[in-house]
PDB file of C-alpha atoms in Angstrom:
ATOM      1  CA  MET A  23       0.000   0.000   0.000  1.00 90.00           C
ATOM      2  CA  ILE A  24       1.016   3.582  -0.647  1.00 96.00           C
ATOM      3  CA  SER A  25      -0.148   6.252   1.793  1.00 97.00           C
ATOM      4  CA  ILE A  26      -0.692   9.703   0.282  1.00 98.00           C
ATOM      5  CA  ILE A  27      -0.266  12.378   2.944  1.00 98.00           C
ATOM      6  CA  ILE A  28      -1.433  15.934   2.258  1.00 98.00           C
ATOM      7  CA  PRO A  29      -0.795  18.689   4.842  1.00 98.00           C
ATOM      8  CA  VAL A  30      -3.374  21.474   4.496  1.00 97.00           C
ATOM      9  CA  PHE A  31      -4.451  24.829   5.867  1.00 96.00           C
ATOM     10  CA  ASN A  32      -7.354  26.721   4.301  1.00 96.00           C
ATOM     11  CA  GLU A  33      -7.402  24.856   0.980  1.00 96.00           C
ATOM     12  CA  GLU A  34     -11.164  24.646   0.416  1.00 96.00           C
ATOM     13  CA  ASP A  35     -10.942  25.803  -3.200  1.00 94.00           C
ATOM     14  CA  GLY A  36      -8.817  22.943  -4.475  1.00 95.00           C
ATOM     15  CA  ILE A  37      -8.632  20.065  -2.007  1.00 97.00           C
ATOM     16  CA  ALA A  38     -11.702  18.210  -3.321  1.00 97.00           C
ATOM     17  CA  ASP A  39     -10.467  18.303  -6.912  1.00 97.00           C
ATOM     18  CA  LEU A  40      -7.063  17.030  -5.808  1.00 97.00           C
ATOM     19  CA  VAL A  41      -8.495  14.118  -3.812  1.00 97.00           C
ATOM     20  CA  LYS A  42     -10.789  13.152  -6.689  1.00 97.00           C
ATOM     21  CA  ASN A  43      -7.859  13.331  -9.112  1.00 96.00           C
ATOM     22  CA  LEU A  44      -5.814  11.027  -6.894  1.00 97.00           C
ATOM     23  CA  GLU A  45      -8.720   8.596  -6.609  1.00 94.00           C
ATOM     24  CA  VAL A  46      -9.284   8.476 -10.374  1.00 94.00           C
ATOM     25  CA  ASN A  47      -5.607   7.868 -11.095  1.00 92.00           C
ATOM     26  CA  SER A  48      -5.226   5.109  -8.521  1.00 90.00           C
ATOM     27  CA  VAL A  49      -8.329   3.017  -9.152  1.00 84.00           C
ATOM     28  CA  ASN A  50      -7.752  -0.661  -8.246  1.00 82.00           C
ATOM     29  CA  LEU A  51      -4.387   0.224  -6.706  1.00 85.00           C
ATOM     30  CA  SER A  52      -3.740  -0.187  -2.993  1.00 87.00           C
ATOM     31  CA  LYS A  53      -3.619   3.275  -1.449  1.00 93.00           C
ATOM     32  CA  GLU A  54      -5.038   5.574   1.192  1.00 96.00           C
ATOM     33  CA  ILE A  55      -5.414   9.349   1.083  1.00 97.00           C
ATOM     34  CA  ILE A  56      -4.815  11.147   4.365  1.00 98.00           C
ATOM     35  CA  VAL A  57      -5.380  14.882   4.716  1.00 98.00           C
ATOM     36  CA  ILE A  58      -3.757  16.446   7.775  1.00 98.00           C
ATOM     37  CA  ASP A  59      -5.422  19.734   8.618  1.00 98.00           C
ATOM     38  CA  ALA A  60      -3.792  22.397  10.796  1.00 96.00           C
ATOM     39  CA  GLY A  61      -6.958  24.074  12.024  1.00 94.00           C
ATOM     40  CA  SER A  62      -8.416  25.499   8.835  1.00 95.00           C
ATOM     41  CA  ASN A  63     -11.161  28.087   9.371  1.00 95.00           C
ATOM     42  CA  ASP A  64     -12.788  27.480   5.997  1.00 95.00           C
ATOM     43  CA  LYS A  65     -14.453  24.371   4.496  1.00 97.00           C
ATOM     44  CA  THR A  66     -11.240  22.438   3.819  1.00 97.00           C
ATOM     45  CA  VAL A  67     -12.122  19.551   6.145  1.00 97.00           C
ATOM     46  CA  ILE A  68     -15.674  19.228   4.821  1.00 97.00           C
ATOM     47  CA  GLU A  69     -14.552  19.314   1.181  1.00 97.00           C
ATOM     48  CA  ALA A  70     -11.782  16.760   1.741  1.00 98.00           C
ATOM     49  CA  GLU A  71     -14.090  14.337   3.547  1.00 97.00           C
ATOM     50  CA  ARG A  72     -16.781  14.670   0.896  1.00 97.00           C
ATOM     51  CA  ALA A  73     -14.201  13.821  -1.757  1.00 97.00           C
ATOM     52  CA  GLY A  74     -13.301  10.611   0.091  1.00 95.00           C
ATOM     53  CA  ALA A  75     -10.145  11.429   2.027  1.00 97.00           C
ATOM     54  CA  GLN A  76      -9.447  10.478   5.607  1.00 97.00           C
ATOM     55  CA  VAL A  77      -9.068  13.791   7.464  1.00 98.00           C
ATOM     56  CA  LEU A  78      -7.211  14.252  10.731  1.00 98.00           C
ATOM     57  CA  VAL A  79      -6.410  17.432  12.641  1.00 97.00           C
ATOM     58  CA  CYS A  80      -2.866  18.229  13.761  1.00 96.00           C
ATOM     59  CA  LEU A  81      -2.646  20.460  16.817  1.00 89.00           C
ATOM     60  CA  LYS A  82       0.497  22.145  15.501  1.00 89.00           C
ATOM     61  CA  LYS A  83       0.239  24.558  12.551  1.00 87.00           C
ATOM     62  CA  ASN A  84       3.539  23.368  11.173  1.00 93.00           C
ATOM     63  CA  ARG A  85       3.892  21.425   7.917  1.00 96.00           C
ATOM     64  CA  ALA A  86       6.717  19.257   9.275  1.00 97.00           C
ATOM     65  CA  ALA A  87       4.567  18.278  12.268  1.00 97.00           C
ATOM     66  CA  GLN A  88       1.569  17.638  10.011  1.00 98.00           C
ATOM     67  CA  MET A  89       3.579  15.324   7.760  1.00 98.00           C
ATOM     68  CA  ASN A  90       5.085  13.448  10.705  1.00 98.00           C
ATOM     69  CA  TYR A  91       1.623  12.995  12.175  1.00 98.00           C
ATOM     70  CA  GLY A  92       0.341  11.699   8.853  1.00 98.00           C
ATOM     71  CA  ALA A  93       3.223   9.234   8.662  1.00 98.00           C
ATOM     72  CA  SER A  94       2.502   8.006  12.196  1.00 98.00           C
ATOM     73  CA  VAL A  95      -1.082   7.022  11.361  1.00 98.00           C
ATOM     74  CA  ALA A  96      -0.483   5.843   7.792  1.00 98.00           C
ATOM     75  CA  LYS A  97      -0.784   2.126   7.043  1.00 97.00           C
ATOM     76  CA  GLY A  98       1.389   1.991   3.938  1.00 96.00           C
ATOM     77  CA  GLU A  99       5.030   1.010   3.764  1.00 97.00           C
ATOM     78  CA  VAL A 100       5.530   3.695   1.114  1.00 98.00           C
ATOM     79  CA  LEU A 101       4.628   7.264   2.049  1.00 98.00           C
ATOM     80  CA  TYR A 102       3.932   9.978  -0.523  1.00 98.00           C
ATOM     81  CA  PHE A 103       3.883  13.584   0.699  1.00 98.00           C
ATOM     82  CA  LEU A 104       2.019  15.978  -1.565  1.00 98.00           C
ATOM     83  CA  HIS A 105       1.130  19.666  -1.325  1.00 97.00           C
ATOM     84  CA  ALA A 106      -2.551  20.564  -1.626  1.00 96.00           C
ATOM     85  CA  ASP A 107      -1.962  22.769  -4.671  1.00 96.00           C
ATOM     86  CA  SER A 108       0.101  20.216  -6.601  1.00 96.00           C
ATOM     87  CA  ILE A 109      -1.109  17.449  -8.919  1.00 97.00           C
ATOM     88  CA  PRO A 110       1.119  14.438  -9.684  1.00 97.00           C
ATOM     89  CA  PRO A 111       1.227  12.599 -13.028  1.00 97.00           C
ATOM     90  CA  GLU A 112      -1.565  10.106 -13.712  1.00 95.00           C
ATOM     91  CA  SER A 113       0.893   7.234 -13.292  1.00 95.00           C
ATOM     92  CA  PHE A 114       2.194   8.385  -9.903  1.00 96.00           C
ATOM     93  CA  VAL A 115       1.351   5.238  -7.911  1.00 95.00           C
ATOM     94  CA  ARG A 116       2.895   2.919 -10.483  1.00 94.00           C
ATOM     95  CA  ASP A 117       5.915   5.219 -10.854  1.00 96.00           C
ATOM     96  CA  ILE A 118       6.597   5.271  -7.128  1.00 97.00           C
ATOM     97  CA  LEU A 119       6.104   1.555  -6.572  1.00 94.00           C
ATOM     98  CA  SER A 120       8.329   0.811  -9.572  1.00 96.00           C
ATOM     99  CA  ALA A 121      11.050   3.027  -8.117  1.00 97.00           C
ATOM    100  CA  THR A 122      10.912   1.306  -4.724  1.00 97.00           C
ATOM    101  CA  GLU A 123      11.079  -2.100  -6.430  1.00 97.00           C
ATOM    102  CA  LYS A 124      14.341  -0.898  -8.013  1.00 97.00           C
ATOM    103  CA  ASN A 125      15.696  -0.137  -4.517  1.00 97.00           C
ATOM    104  CA  TYR A 126      15.125   3.608  -4.525  1.00 98.00           C
ATOM    105  CA  SER A 127      14.085   4.436  -0.979  1.00 98.00           C
ATOM    106  CA  SER A 128      13.032   8.028  -1.655  1.00 98.00           C
ATOM    107  CA  GLY A 129      12.515  10.409  -4.522  1.00 98.00           C
ATOM    108  CA  CYS A 130      10.430  13.093  -6.156  1.00 98.00           C
ATOM    109  CA  TYR A 131       9.165  14.366  -9.493  1.00 98.00           C
ATOM    110  CA  ARG A 132      10.331  17.271 -11.570  1.00 98.00           C
ATOM    111  CA  LEU A 133       8.338  20.481 -11.331  1.00 97.00           C
ATOM    112  CA  ARG A 134       5.884  22.198 -13.680  1.00 97.00           C
ATOM    113  CA  PHE A 135       3.736  25.264 -13.058  1.00 97.00           C
ATOM    114  CA  ASP A 136       0.130  25.636 -14.155  1.00 97.00           C
ATOM    115  CA  ILE A 137       0.852  28.793 -16.162  1.00 97.00           C
ATOM    116  CA  ASP A 138       2.977  29.250 -19.258  1.00 96.00           C
ATOM    117  CA  HIS A 139       5.833  31.641 -18.468  1.00 97.00           C
ATOM    118  CA  TRP A 140       9.402  31.393 -19.739  1.00 97.00           C
ATOM    119  CA  PHE A 141      10.998  32.277 -16.399  1.00 97.00           C
ATOM    120  CA  LEU A 142       9.054  29.670 -14.467  1.00 97.00           C
ATOM    121  CA  LYS A 143       9.796  27.106 -17.167  1.00 97.00           C
ATOM    122  CA  LEU A 144      13.494  27.862 -16.763  1.00 96.00           C
ATOM    123  CA  ASN A 145      13.272  27.355 -13.014  1.00 95.00           C
ATOM    124  CA  CYS A 146      11.511  24.047 -13.543  1.00 96.00           C
ATOM    125  CA  TRP A 147      14.172  22.848 -15.991  1.00 97.00           C
ATOM    126  CA  PHE A 148      16.722  22.720 -13.172  1.00 96.00           C
ATOM    127  CA  THR A 149      14.557  20.329 -11.132  1.00 96.00           C
ATOM    128  CA  ARG A 150      15.536  17.435 -13.404  1.00 96.00           C
ATOM    129  CA  PHE A 151      18.938  17.284 -11.739  1.00 96.00           C
ATOM    130  CA  ASN A 152      19.549  15.273  -8.580  1.00 94.00           C
ATOM    131  CA  ILE A 153      20.935  18.212  -6.617  1.00 92.00           C
ATOM    132  CA  ASP A 154      19.777  18.791  -3.058  1.00 91.00           C
ATOM    133  CA  TYR A 155      19.777  22.572  -3.375  1.00 88.00           C
ATOM    134  CA  VAL A 156      16.986  22.517  -5.986  1.00 88.00           C
ATOM    135  CA  ARG A 157      14.700  20.124  -4.085  1.00 91.00           C
ATOM    136  CA  PHE A 158      11.516  21.615  -2.705  1.00 90.00           C
ATOM    137  CA  GLY A 159       8.221  20.288  -1.366  1.00 91.00           C
ATOM    138  CA  ASP A 160       6.259  21.360  -4.438  1.00 95.00           C
ATOM    139  CA  GLN A 161       7.924  18.467  -6.271  1.00 97.00           C
ATOM    140  CA  SER A 162       6.279  16.044  -3.807  1.00 98.00           C
ATOM    141  CA  LEU A 163       8.269  13.350  -2.001  1.00 98.00           C
ATOM    142  CA  PHE A 164       8.010   9.586  -1.695  1.00 98.00           C
ATOM    143  CA  VAL A 165       9.913   7.664   0.948  1.00 98.00           C
ATOM    144  CA  THR A 166       9.715   4.219   2.459  1.00 98.00           C
ATOM    145  CA  ARG A 167       8.499   4.090   6.026  1.00 98.00           C
ATOM    146  CA  GLN A 168      11.715   2.378   7.089  1.00 97.00           C
ATOM    147  CA  VAL A 169      13.951   5.137   5.748  1.00 98.00           C
ATOM    148  CA  LEU A 170      11.748   7.928   7.113  1.00 98.00           C
ATOM    149  CA  GLN A 171      12.006   6.375  10.549  1.00 98.00           C
ATOM    150  CA  LYS A 172      15.759   5.908  10.254  1.00 98.00           C
ATOM    151  CA  CYS A 173      16.324   9.555   9.367  1.00 97.00           C
ATOM    152  CA  GLY A 174      14.096  10.772  12.182  1.00 97.00           C
ATOM    153  CA  GLY A 175      11.272  12.218  10.107  1.00 98.00           C
ATOM    154  CA  PHE A 176      10.754  15.876   9.279  1.00 98.00           C
ATOM    155  CA  ASP A 177      12.425  18.363  11.604  1.00 98.00           C
ATOM    156  CA  GLU A 178       9.542  20.006  13.463  1.00 97.00           C
ATOM    157  CA  LYS A 179      11.764  22.874  14.606  1.00 96.00           C
ATOM    158  CA  LEU A 180      11.726  24.070  10.988  1.00 96.00           C
ATOM    159  CA  ILE A 181       8.779  26.081   9.729  1.00 94.00           C
ATOM    160  CA  VAL A 182      10.666  27.187   6.627  1.00 94.00           C
ATOM    161  CA  MET A 183      12.874  24.881   4.486  1.00 95.00           C
ATOM    162  CA  GLU A 184      11.740  21.673   6.197  1.00 96.00           C
ATOM    163  CA  ASP A 185      11.147  20.086   2.793  1.00 95.00           C
ATOM    164  CA  GLN A 186      14.707  20.659   1.602  1.00 94.00           C
ATOM    165  CA  GLU A 187      16.456  19.876   4.882  1.00 96.00           C
ATOM    166  CA  ILE A 188      15.140  16.325   5.029  1.00 97.00           C
ATOM    167  CA  ILE A 189      16.564  15.431   1.601  1.00 96.00           C
ATOM    168  CA  HIS A 190      20.124  15.601   2.915  1.00 94.00           C
ATOM    169  CA  ARG A 191      19.257  13.050   5.613  1.00 97.00           C
ATOM    170  CA  LEU A 192      17.205  10.728   3.417  1.00 97.00           C
ATOM    171  CA  LYS A 193      20.116  10.226   1.054  1.00 97.00           C
ATOM    172  CA  LYS A 194      22.219   8.839   3.897  1.00 97.00           C
ATOM    173  CA  TYR A 195      19.956   5.784   4.095  1.00 97.00           C
ATOM    174  CA  GLY A 196      19.306   4.881   0.471  1.00 97.00           C
ATOM    175  CA  LYS A 197      19.119   5.882  -3.169  1.00 97.00           C
ATOM    176  CA  PHE A 198      17.136   8.973  -4.171  1.00 98.00           C
ATOM    177  CA  LYS A 199      15.409   9.166  -7.558  1.00 98.00           C
ATOM    178  CA  VAL A 200      14.228  12.186  -9.532  1.00 97.00           C
ATOM    179  CA  MET A 201      11.520  10.695 -11.742  1.00 97.00           C
ATOM    180  CA  ASN A 202      10.971  11.728 -15.347  1.00 94.00           C
ATOM    181  CA  GLY A 203       7.443  13.023 -14.944  1.00 95.00           C
ATOM    182  CA  ALA A 204       6.463  16.339 -13.409  1.00 97.00           C
ATOM    183  CA  VAL A 205       4.155  17.479 -10.637  1.00 98.00           C
ATOM    184  CA  THR A 206       2.004  20.390 -11.773  1.00 98.00           C
ATOM    185  CA  THR A 207       1.844  22.998  -9.036  1.00 97.00           C
ATOM    186  CA  SER A 208      -0.073  26.230  -8.666  1.00 96.00           C
ATOM    187  CA  ALA A 209       1.712  29.483  -9.511  1.00 96.00           C
ATOM    188  CA  ARG A 210      -0.640  31.436  -7.254  1.00 94.00           C
ATOM    189  CA  LYS A 211       2.150  32.836  -5.047  1.00 94.00           C
ATOM    190  CA  TYR A 212       3.947  34.103  -8.140  1.00 96.00           C
ATOM    191  CA  LEU A 213       0.788  35.694  -9.508  1.00 96.00           C
ATOM    192  CA  ASP A 214      -0.078  37.293  -6.169  1.00 95.00           C
ATOM    193  CA  ASN A 215       3.413  38.671  -5.569  1.00 96.00           C
ATOM    194  CA  GLY A 216       4.890  39.122  -9.046  1.00 96.00           C
ATOM    195  CA  ILE A 217       6.854  36.368 -10.770  1.00 97.00           C
ATOM    196  CA  TYR A 218      10.328  37.904 -10.561  1.00 97.00           C
ATOM    197  CA  ARG A 219       9.772  39.413  -7.138  1.00 97.00           C
ATOM    198  CA  MET A 220       8.523  36.084  -5.773  1.00 96.00           C
ATOM    199  CA  GLN A 221      11.551  34.246  -7.062  1.00 96.00           C
ATOM    200  CA  ALA A 222      13.850  36.882  -5.560  1.00 97.00           C
ATOM    201  CA  ILE A 223      12.136  36.430  -2.180  1.00 96.00           C
ATOM    202  CA  PHE A 224      12.479  32.660  -2.345  1.00 95.00           C
ATOM    203  CA  PHE A 225      16.149  32.975  -3.220  1.00 95.00           C
ATOM    204  CA  ARG A 226      16.727  35.389  -0.352  1.00 96.00           C
ATOM    205  CA  ILE A 227      15.104  33.069   2.187  1.00 96.00           C
ATOM    206  CA  TRP A 228      16.964  30.059   0.743  1.00 96.00           C
ATOM    207  CA  ALA A 229      20.321  31.874   0.970  1.00 96.00           C
ATOM    208  CA  LEU A 230      19.701  33.144   4.497  1.00 97.00           C
ATOM    209  CA  TYR A 231      18.753  29.643   5.645  1.00 96.00           C
ATOM    210  CA  TYR A 232      22.110  28.285   4.464  1.00 95.00           C
ATOM    211  CA  LEU A 233      23.880  31.254   6.057  1.00 97.00           C
ATOM    212  CA  GLY A 234      22.470  30.101   9.384  1.00 96.00           C
ATOM    213  CA  TYR A 235      19.710  32.634  10.021  1.00 97.00           C
ATOM    214  CA  SER A 236      17.184  31.604  12.662  1.00 97.00           C
ATOM    215  CA  GLN A 237      13.750  30.237  11.853  1.00 96.00           C
ATOM    216  CA  ASP A 238      12.190  33.216  13.629  1.00 96.00           C
ATOM    217  CA  ARG A 239      14.000  35.594  11.284  1.00 97.00           C
ATOM    218  CA  LEU A 240      13.145  33.565   8.174  1.00 96.00           C
ATOM    219  CA  LEU A 241       9.506  33.322   9.199  1.00 95.00           C
ATOM    220  CA  TYR A 242       9.383  37.066   9.830  1.00 95.00           C
ATOM    221  CA  LEU A 243      10.708  37.760   6.342  1.00 95.00           C
ATOM    222  CA  TYR A 244       8.361  35.219   4.773  1.00 95.00           C
ATOM    223  CA  ARG A 245       5.304  36.799   6.351  1.00 94.00           C
ATOM    224  CA  LYS A 246       6.470  40.352   5.714  1.00 95.00           C
ATOM    225  CA  LEU A 247       7.406  39.915   2.066  1.00 95.00           C
ATOM    226  CA  ILE A 248       4.899  37.375   0.745  1.00 94.00           C
ATOM    227  CA  SER A 249       1.290  38.400   0.208  1.00 89.00           C
ATOM    228  CA  LYS A 250      -1.369  35.887   1.333  1.00 82.00           C
ATOM    229  CA  SER A 251       1.226  33.794   3.167  1.00 83.00           C
ATOM    230  CA  LYS A 252      -0.208  30.826   5.066  1.00 82.00           C
ATOM    231  CA  LEU A 253       2.780  30.322   7.357  1.00 81.00           C
TER     232      LEU A 253
END
């Protein structure tokens, strides 16, 4: 079985469509869809349940904590972490199970945005390379339960960059695969904040993280600079 774990906060507009998409593309395949809500104040929980997902509430509004909680209740030996505004290829279950059968213990897809813009396409082109510094949660992540446990799970002290930090640890316990297909993710942050400005903000936060800035400082900048931030 593969367990699909989706951390959410106020995603009423798209969560039902995502769950239905996952169901359609995994018919007759062994899977479960778990939505971990962080206290949404909209209809996210209702929409996810209506679409057929198992919905649980995490007491911490922290994506790392939400994903760890999802992993703790999941029944599958393969865990697939997916953002609520990202849609994987139709063959995602077969792709992931095929990769694990070839002894890849973790991996992700390349990235694609849902709008046609040359600059975003260029950014996505770099995600084909197996380089830790261009790995982000929008690309989704599969990992075997055994390896996730060995590496200690997601670092719940991190509110920003938790998705990239774990990649360094996962690779210590097995092979990591960047699959040929692409996850299609929403460009809403880029549209809300300006494409070039948004990328400059992301780069700034990324650079400051590696320079050792505190999570409090990074979170302050994230909330200050990014319109409609959910962190």
